[in-house]
Every structure is written in C-alpha cells, then in structure tokens.
PDB file of C-alpha atoms in Angstrom:
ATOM      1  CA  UNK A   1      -4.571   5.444   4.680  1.00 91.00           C
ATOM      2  CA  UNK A   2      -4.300   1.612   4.253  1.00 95.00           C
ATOM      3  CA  UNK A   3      -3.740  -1.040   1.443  1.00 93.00           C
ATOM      4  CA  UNK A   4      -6.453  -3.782   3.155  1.00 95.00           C
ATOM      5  CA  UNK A   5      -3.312  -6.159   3.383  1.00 95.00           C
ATOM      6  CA  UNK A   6      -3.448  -7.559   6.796  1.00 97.00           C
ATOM      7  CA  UNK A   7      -0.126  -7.700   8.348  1.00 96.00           C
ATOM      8  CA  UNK A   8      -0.567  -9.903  11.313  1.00 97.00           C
ATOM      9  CA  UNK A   9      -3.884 -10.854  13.933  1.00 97.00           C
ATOM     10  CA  UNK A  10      -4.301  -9.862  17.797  1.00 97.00           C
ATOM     11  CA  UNK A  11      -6.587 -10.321  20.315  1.00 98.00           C
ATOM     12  CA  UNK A  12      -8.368  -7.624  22.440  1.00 98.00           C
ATOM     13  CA  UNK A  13      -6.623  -7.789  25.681  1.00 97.00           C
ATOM     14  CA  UNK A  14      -8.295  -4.901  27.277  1.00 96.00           C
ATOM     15  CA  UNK A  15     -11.948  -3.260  26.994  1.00 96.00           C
ATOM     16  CA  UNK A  16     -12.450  -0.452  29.168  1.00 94.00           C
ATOM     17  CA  UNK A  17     -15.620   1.812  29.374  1.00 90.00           C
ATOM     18  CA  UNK A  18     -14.077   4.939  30.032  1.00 87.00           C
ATOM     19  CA  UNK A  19     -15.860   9.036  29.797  1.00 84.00           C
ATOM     20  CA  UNK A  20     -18.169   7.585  28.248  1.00 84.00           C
ATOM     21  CA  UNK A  21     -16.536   5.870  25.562  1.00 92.00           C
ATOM     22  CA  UNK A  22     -14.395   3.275  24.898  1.00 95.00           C
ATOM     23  CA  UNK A  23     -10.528   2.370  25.729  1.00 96.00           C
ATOM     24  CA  UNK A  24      -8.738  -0.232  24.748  1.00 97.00           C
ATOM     25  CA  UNK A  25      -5.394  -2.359  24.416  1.00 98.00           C
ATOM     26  CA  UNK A  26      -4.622  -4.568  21.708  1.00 98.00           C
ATOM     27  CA  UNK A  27      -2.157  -7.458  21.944  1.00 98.00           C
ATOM     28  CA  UNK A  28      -0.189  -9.202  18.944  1.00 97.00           C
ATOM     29  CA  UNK A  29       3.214 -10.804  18.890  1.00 94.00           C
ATOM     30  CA  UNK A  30       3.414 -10.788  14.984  1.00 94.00           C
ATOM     31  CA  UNK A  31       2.962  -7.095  14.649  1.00 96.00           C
ATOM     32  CA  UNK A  32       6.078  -4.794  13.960  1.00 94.00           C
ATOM     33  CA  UNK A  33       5.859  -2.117  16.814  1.00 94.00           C
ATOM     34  CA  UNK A  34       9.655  -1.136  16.513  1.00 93.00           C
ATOM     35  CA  UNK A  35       8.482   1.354  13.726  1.00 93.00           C
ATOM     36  CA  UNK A  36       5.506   2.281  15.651  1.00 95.00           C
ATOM     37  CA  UNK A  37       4.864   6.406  17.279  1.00 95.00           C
ATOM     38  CA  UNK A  38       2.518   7.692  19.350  1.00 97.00           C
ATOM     39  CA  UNK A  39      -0.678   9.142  17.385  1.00 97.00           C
ATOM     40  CA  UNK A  40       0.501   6.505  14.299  1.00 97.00           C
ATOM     41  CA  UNK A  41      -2.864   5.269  13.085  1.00 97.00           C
ATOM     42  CA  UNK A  42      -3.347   1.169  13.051  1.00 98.00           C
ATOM     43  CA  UNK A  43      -6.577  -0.385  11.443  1.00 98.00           C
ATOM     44  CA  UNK A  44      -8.021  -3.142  13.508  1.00 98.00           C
ATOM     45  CA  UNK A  45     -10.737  -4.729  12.107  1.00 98.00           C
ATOM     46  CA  UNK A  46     -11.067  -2.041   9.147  1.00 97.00           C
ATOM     47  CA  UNK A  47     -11.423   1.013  11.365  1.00 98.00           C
ATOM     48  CA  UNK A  48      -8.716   3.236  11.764  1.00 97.00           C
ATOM     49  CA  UNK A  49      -7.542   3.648  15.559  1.00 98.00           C
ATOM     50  CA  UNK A  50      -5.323   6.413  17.003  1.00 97.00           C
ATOM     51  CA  UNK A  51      -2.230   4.928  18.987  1.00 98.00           C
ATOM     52  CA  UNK A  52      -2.324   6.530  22.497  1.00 97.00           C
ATOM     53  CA  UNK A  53      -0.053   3.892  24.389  1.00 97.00           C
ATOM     54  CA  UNK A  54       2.173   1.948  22.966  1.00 96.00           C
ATOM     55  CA  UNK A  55       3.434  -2.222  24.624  1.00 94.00           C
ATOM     56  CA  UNK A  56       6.264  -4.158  23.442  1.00 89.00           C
ATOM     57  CA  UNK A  57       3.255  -6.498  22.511  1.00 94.00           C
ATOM     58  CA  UNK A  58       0.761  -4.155  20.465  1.00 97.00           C
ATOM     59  CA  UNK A  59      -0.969  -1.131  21.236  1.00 98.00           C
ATOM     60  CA  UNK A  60      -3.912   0.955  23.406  1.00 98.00           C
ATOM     61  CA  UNK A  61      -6.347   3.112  21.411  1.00 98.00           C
ATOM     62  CA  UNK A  62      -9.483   5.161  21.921  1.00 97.00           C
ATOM     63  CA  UNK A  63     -13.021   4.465  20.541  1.00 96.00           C
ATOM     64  CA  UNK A  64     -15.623   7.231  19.639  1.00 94.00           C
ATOM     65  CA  UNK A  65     -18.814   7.249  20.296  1.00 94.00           C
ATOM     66  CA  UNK A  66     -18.997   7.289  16.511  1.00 93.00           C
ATOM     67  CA  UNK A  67     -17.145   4.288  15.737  1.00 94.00           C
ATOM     68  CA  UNK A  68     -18.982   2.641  18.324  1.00 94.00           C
ATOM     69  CA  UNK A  69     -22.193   3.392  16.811  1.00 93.00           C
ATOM     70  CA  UNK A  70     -21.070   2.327  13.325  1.00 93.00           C
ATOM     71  CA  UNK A  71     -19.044  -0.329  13.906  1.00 96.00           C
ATOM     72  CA  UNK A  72     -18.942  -3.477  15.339  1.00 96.00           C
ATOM     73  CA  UNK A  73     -17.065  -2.462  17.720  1.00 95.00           C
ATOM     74  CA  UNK A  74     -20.120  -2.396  20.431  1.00 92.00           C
ATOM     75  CA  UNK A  75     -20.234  -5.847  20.467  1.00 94.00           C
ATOM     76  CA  UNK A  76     -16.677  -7.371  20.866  1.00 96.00           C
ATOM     77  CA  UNK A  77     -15.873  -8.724  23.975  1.00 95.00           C
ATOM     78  CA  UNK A  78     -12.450  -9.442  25.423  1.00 96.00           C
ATOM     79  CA  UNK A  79     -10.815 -12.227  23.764  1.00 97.00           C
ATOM     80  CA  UNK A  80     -11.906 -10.973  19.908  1.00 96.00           C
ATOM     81  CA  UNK A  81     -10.086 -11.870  17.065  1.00 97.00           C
ATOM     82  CA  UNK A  82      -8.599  -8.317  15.254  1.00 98.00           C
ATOM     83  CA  UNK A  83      -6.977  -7.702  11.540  1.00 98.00           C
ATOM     84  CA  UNK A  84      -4.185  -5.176  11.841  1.00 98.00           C
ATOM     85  CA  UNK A  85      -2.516  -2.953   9.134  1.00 98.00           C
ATOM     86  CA  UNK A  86      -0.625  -0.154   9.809  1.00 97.00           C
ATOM     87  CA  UNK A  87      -0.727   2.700   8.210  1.00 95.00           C
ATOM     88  CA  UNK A  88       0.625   2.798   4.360  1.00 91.00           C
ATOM     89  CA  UNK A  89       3.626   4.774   3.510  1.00 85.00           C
ATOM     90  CA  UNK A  90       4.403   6.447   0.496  1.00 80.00           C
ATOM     91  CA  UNK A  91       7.325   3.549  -0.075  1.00 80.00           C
ATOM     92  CA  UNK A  92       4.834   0.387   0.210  1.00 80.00           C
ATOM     93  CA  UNK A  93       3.654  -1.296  -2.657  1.00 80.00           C
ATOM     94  CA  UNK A  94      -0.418  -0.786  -2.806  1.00 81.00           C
ATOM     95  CA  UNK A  95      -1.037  -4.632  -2.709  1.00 85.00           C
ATOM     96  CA  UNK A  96      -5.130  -4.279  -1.759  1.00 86.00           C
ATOM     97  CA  UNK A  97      -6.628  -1.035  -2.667  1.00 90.00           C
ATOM     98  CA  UNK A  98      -6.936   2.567  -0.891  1.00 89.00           C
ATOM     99  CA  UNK A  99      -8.569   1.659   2.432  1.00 94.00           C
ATOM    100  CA  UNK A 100      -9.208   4.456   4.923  1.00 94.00           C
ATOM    101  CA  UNK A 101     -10.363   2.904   7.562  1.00 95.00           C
ATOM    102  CA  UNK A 102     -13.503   4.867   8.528  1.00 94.00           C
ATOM    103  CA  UNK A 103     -16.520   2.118   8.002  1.00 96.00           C
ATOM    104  CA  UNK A 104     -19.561   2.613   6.115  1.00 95.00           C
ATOM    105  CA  UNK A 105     -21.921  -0.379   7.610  1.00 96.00           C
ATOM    106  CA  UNK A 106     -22.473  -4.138   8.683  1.00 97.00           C
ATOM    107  CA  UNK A 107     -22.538  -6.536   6.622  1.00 98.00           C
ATOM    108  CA  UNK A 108     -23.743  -9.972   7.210  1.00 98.00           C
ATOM    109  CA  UNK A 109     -22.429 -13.285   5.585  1.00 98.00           C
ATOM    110  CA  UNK A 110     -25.569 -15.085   4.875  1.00 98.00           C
ATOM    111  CA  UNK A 111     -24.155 -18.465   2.951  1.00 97.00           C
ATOM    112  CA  UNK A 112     -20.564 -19.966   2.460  1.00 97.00           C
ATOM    113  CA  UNK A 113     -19.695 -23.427   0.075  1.00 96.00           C
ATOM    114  CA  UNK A 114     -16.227 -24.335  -0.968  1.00 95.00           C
ATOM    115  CA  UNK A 115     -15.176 -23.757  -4.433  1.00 95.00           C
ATOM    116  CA  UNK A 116     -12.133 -25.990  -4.966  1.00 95.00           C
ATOM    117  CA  UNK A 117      -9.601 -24.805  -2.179  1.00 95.00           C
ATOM    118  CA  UNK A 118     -11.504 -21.682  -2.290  1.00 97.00           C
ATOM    119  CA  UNK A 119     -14.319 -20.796   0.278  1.00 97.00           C
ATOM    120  CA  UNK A 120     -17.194 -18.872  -1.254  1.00 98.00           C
ATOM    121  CA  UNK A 121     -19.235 -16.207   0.979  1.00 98.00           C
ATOM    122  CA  UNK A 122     -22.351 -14.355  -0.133  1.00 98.00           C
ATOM    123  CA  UNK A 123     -22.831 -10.942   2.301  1.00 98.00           C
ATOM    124  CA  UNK A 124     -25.961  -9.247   3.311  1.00 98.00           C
ATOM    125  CA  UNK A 125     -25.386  -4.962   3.277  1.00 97.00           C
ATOM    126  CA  UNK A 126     -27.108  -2.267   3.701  1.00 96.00           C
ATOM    127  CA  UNK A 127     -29.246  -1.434   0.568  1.00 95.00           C
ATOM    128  CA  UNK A 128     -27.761   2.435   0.650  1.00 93.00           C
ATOM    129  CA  UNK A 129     -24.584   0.707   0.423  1.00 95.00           C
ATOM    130  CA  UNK A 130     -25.017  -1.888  -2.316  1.00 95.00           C
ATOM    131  CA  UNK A 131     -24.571   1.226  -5.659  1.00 92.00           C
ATOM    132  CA  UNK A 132     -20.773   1.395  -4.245  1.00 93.00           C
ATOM    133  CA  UNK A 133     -20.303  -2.145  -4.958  1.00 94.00           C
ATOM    134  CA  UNK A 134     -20.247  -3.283  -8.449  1.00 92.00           C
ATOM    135  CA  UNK A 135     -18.675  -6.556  -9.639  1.00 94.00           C
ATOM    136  CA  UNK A 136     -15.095  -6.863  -9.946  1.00 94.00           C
ATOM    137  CA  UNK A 137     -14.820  -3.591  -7.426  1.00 93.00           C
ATOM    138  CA  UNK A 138     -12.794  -3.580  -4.261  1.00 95.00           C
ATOM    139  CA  UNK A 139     -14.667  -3.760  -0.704  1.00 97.00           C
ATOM    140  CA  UNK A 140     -12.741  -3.977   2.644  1.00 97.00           C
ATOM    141  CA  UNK A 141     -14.100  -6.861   5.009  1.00 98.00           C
ATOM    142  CA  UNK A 142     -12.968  -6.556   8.628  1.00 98.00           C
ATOM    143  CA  UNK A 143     -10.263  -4.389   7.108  1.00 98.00           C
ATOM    144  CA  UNK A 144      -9.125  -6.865   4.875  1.00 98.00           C
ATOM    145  CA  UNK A 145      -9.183  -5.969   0.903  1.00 97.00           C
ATOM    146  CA  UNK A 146     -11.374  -8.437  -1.089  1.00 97.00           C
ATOM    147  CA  UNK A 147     -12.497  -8.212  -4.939  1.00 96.00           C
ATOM    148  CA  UNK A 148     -16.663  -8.614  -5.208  1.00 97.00           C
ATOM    149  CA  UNK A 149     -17.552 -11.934  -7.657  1.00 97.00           C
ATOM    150  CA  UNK A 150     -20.714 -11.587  -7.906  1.00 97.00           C
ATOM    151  CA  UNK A 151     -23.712  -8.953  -6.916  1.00 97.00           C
ATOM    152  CA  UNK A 152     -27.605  -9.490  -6.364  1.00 96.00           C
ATOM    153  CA  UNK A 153     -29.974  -7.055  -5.086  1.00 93.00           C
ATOM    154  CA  UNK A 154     -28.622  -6.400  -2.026  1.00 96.00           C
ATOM    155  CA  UNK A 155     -25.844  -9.198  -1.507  1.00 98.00           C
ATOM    156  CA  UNK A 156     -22.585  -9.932  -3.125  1.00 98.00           C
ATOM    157  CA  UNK A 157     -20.055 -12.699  -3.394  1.00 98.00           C
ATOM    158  CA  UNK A 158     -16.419 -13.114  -2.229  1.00 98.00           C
ATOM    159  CA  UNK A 159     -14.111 -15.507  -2.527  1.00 97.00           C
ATOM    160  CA  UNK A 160     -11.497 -16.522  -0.233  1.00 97.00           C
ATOM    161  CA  UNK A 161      -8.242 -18.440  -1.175  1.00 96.00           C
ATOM    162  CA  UNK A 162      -6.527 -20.248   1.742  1.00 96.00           C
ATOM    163  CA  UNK A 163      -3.530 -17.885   2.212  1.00 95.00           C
ATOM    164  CA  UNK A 164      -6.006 -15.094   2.810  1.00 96.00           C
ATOM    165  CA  UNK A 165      -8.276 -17.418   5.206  1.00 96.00           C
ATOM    166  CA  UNK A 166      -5.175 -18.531   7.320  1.00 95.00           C
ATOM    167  CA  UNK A 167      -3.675 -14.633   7.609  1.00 96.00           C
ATOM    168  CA  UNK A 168      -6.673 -12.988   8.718  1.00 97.00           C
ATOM    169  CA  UNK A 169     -10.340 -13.441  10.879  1.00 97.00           C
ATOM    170  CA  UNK A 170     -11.880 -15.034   7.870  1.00 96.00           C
ATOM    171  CA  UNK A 171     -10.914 -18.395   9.177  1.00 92.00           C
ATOM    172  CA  UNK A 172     -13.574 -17.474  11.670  1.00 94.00           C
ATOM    173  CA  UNK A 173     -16.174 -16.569   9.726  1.00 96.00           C
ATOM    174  CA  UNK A 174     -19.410 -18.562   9.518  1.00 95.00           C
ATOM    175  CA  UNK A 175     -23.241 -17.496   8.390  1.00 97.00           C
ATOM    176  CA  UNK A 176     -24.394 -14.888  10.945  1.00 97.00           C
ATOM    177  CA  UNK A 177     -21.312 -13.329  11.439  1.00 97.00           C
ATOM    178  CA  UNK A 178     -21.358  -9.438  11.194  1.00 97.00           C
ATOM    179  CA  UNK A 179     -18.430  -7.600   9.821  1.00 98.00           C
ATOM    180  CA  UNK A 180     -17.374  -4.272   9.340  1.00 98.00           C
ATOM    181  CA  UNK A 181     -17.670  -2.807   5.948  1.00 98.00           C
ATOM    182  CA  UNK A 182     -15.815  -0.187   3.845  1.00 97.00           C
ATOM    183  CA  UNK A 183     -16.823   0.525   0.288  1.00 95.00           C
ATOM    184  CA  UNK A 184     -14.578   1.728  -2.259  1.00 88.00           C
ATOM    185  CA  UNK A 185     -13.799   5.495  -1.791  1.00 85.00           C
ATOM    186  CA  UNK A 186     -13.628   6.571  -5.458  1.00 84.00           C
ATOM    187  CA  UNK A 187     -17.215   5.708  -5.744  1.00 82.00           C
ATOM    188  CA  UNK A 188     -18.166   7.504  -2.762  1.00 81.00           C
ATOM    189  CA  UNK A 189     -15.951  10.492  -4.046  1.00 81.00           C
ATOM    190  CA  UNK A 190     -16.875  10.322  -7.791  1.00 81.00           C
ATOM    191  CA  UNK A 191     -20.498  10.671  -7.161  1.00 79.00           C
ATOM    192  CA  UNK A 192     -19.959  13.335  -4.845  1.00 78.00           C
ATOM    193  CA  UNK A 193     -18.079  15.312  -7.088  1.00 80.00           C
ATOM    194  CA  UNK A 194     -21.205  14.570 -10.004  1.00 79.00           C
ATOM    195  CA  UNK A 195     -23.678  15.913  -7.404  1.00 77.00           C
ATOM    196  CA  UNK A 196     -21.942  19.244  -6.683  1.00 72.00           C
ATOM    197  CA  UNK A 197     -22.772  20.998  -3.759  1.00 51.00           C
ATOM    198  CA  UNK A 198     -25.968  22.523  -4.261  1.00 48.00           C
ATOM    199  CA  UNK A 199     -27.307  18.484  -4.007  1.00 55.00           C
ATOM    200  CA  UNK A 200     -24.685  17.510  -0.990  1.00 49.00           C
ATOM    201  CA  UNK A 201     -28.244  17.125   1.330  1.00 48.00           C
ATOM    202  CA  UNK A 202     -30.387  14.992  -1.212  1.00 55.00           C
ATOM    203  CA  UNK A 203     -30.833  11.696  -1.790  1.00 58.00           C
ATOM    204  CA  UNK A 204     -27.960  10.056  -4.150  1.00 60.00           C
ATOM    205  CA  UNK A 205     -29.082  10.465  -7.974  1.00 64.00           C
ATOM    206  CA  UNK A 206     -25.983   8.781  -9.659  1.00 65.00           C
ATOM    207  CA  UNK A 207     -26.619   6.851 -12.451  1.00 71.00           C
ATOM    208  CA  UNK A 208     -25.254   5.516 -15.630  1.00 69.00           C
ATOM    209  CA  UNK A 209     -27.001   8.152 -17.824  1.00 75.00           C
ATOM    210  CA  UNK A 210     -25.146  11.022 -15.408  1.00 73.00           C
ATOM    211  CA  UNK A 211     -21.737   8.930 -15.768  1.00 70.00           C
ATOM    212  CA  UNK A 212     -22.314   8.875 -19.663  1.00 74.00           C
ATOM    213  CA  UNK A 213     -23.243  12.992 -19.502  1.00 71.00           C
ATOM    214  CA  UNK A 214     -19.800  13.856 -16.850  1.00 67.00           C
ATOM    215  CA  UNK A 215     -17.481  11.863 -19.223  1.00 67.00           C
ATOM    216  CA  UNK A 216     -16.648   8.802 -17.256  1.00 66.00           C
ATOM    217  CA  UNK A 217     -17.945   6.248 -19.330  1.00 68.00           C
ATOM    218  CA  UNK A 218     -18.758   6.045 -23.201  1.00 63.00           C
TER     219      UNK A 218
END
C-alpha cells in the first residue's frame, strides 16, 4: 500500500527480456535503500514492483506479463524517467491517498495551459474508467496522488503546483504523453460491495439512485 507521495525519481538503468517477461534494475541516488528488504514492494511509476535485488543505488524487480499488458510499462526504454514510493507503514502520515499500486488504464494528457504558477492538464481515460472519477476525488498519475478539478465526458482536469512538477515526472509531461492510471479504490470497492456477488460478472449498474437505496448518500 502507498500514499501517492513521491519520495524521490530514477532512471531505468536496466531492461532485460527475460522467460518471457520482463527484468529490470532501477537506479536513484535520492532514494532511502538503508531501510530497504528483499520482497519490500516499491511503486515506480504507480505500479507496485517486488524487490528481488537490491544496489546501494536503487533496486532490480520483475515485470508480469500482466503489468506489461496494462501498463505502460511495454513501452519504456532505457533511460525512462520513474516516480518511486515505497511502501507505507503503519507510522507514516497518509499525505496523498490509499494507492495500491496495481493500475487500472492509460490515460492520455490531451491539453496543458498555465494557471498562475500552476500548470493545468486535461487527461483522456478509458470511458469504463471515467464513473471512478468524480470531481474533487483522488486519482494516482504515474503513481503520483493528484485531486481531479474538473470532469467532462470522458476527460478530467488536474492541476499541478510547482513543488509537485519539480519532485516528480510531471515536469516531463506534454500533450501525447501516456501515463499510468489508478482510480480511487473505495469506489472500485464500494460498488462492488452494492453489486453483491450474484452480479460480480455483469456489467457495472452503480448509480446514484442505488447509492441513495444502500445508505451512502441522502
């Protein structure tokens, strides 16, 4: 479990096709190690990676098959830019939100304007997605915890102050870049628990009207 509160950058030193999957090292020279075990979980980039080596400069991890296919992952070449967090302990302060690290889609920034010191970005997600994301909610961006400021159809607005744009990727960010998204889990888990099992295979029915019915809103 994560907080989304980026604790220093690396770079991908290392990507190694390897049974069919993918291996990798990470290096970063601002990231604590010191505190760091073997099978401790580290996000990079939002996703949630398994430490199987560990460097007095970062870190070597495996990639699924799954990640791969629902991350961006796939595409990032040696040399990329990474967000890492590691894992939250039960003495941390929750600074973001609850992150977990397993991504739900791409998203796609699509426009970005400055807004006083501020830089404005309007995403592109998945429609699916888009029912987890209501204004004002919590959405992890490259593994980075960010507040929505505005939703249409099937975009939505964030905006970046300067601290957060010098700490992390975003600095990077331009229109066309593809990011890896994580929605808010007690969406996710609250509709779930509406739908009960017997609906676990069918299509999502959540809706205001249900919310009003279950007792969560009035």
């Amino acid at each position: 479990m994560f907080t989304g509160i980026i604790e220093a950058t690396g770079v991908l030193k290392e990507l190694t096709l390897k049974g069919g999957d993918l291996a990798l090292r990470v290096q970063s020279h601002n990231l604590d190690m010191s505190d760091v075990q073997l099978g401790d979980s580290i996000a990079t980039n939002g996703v949630c990676l398994t430490v199987v080596a560990k460097h007095s400069d970062g870190f070597s991890a495996d990639v699924s098959n799954e990640t791969l296919g629902l991350t961006r992952f796939s595409q990032y070449q040696k040399g990329q830019k990474v967000n890492l967090e590691k894992a939250l302990q039960a003495t941390s302060r929750l600074g973001g939100h609850l992150v977990s690290g397993h991504v739900d889609g791409i998203a796609e920034i699509v426009s970005s304007n400055s807004n006083g010191r501020a830089t404005e970005y309007w995403l592109q997600a998945p429609e699916n997605l888009m029912k987890y994301i209501p204004y004002k909610g919590s959405v992890a961006i490259d593994g980075i915890s960010l507040t929505v400021n505005a939703v249409e159809k099937n975009r939505f607005k964030l905006t970046i102050v300067p601290h957060t744009a010098q700490e992390t990727t975003i600095a990077d960010f331009k229109v066309g870049t593809k990011v890896n998204l994580e929605v808010d889990q007690i969406s996710r888990y609250l509709e779930r628990l509406i739908q009960g099992q017997s609906s676990a295979a069918s299509e999502s029915t959540l809706t205001t009207g249900l919310l009003a019915k279950a007792g969560f809103i009035k």
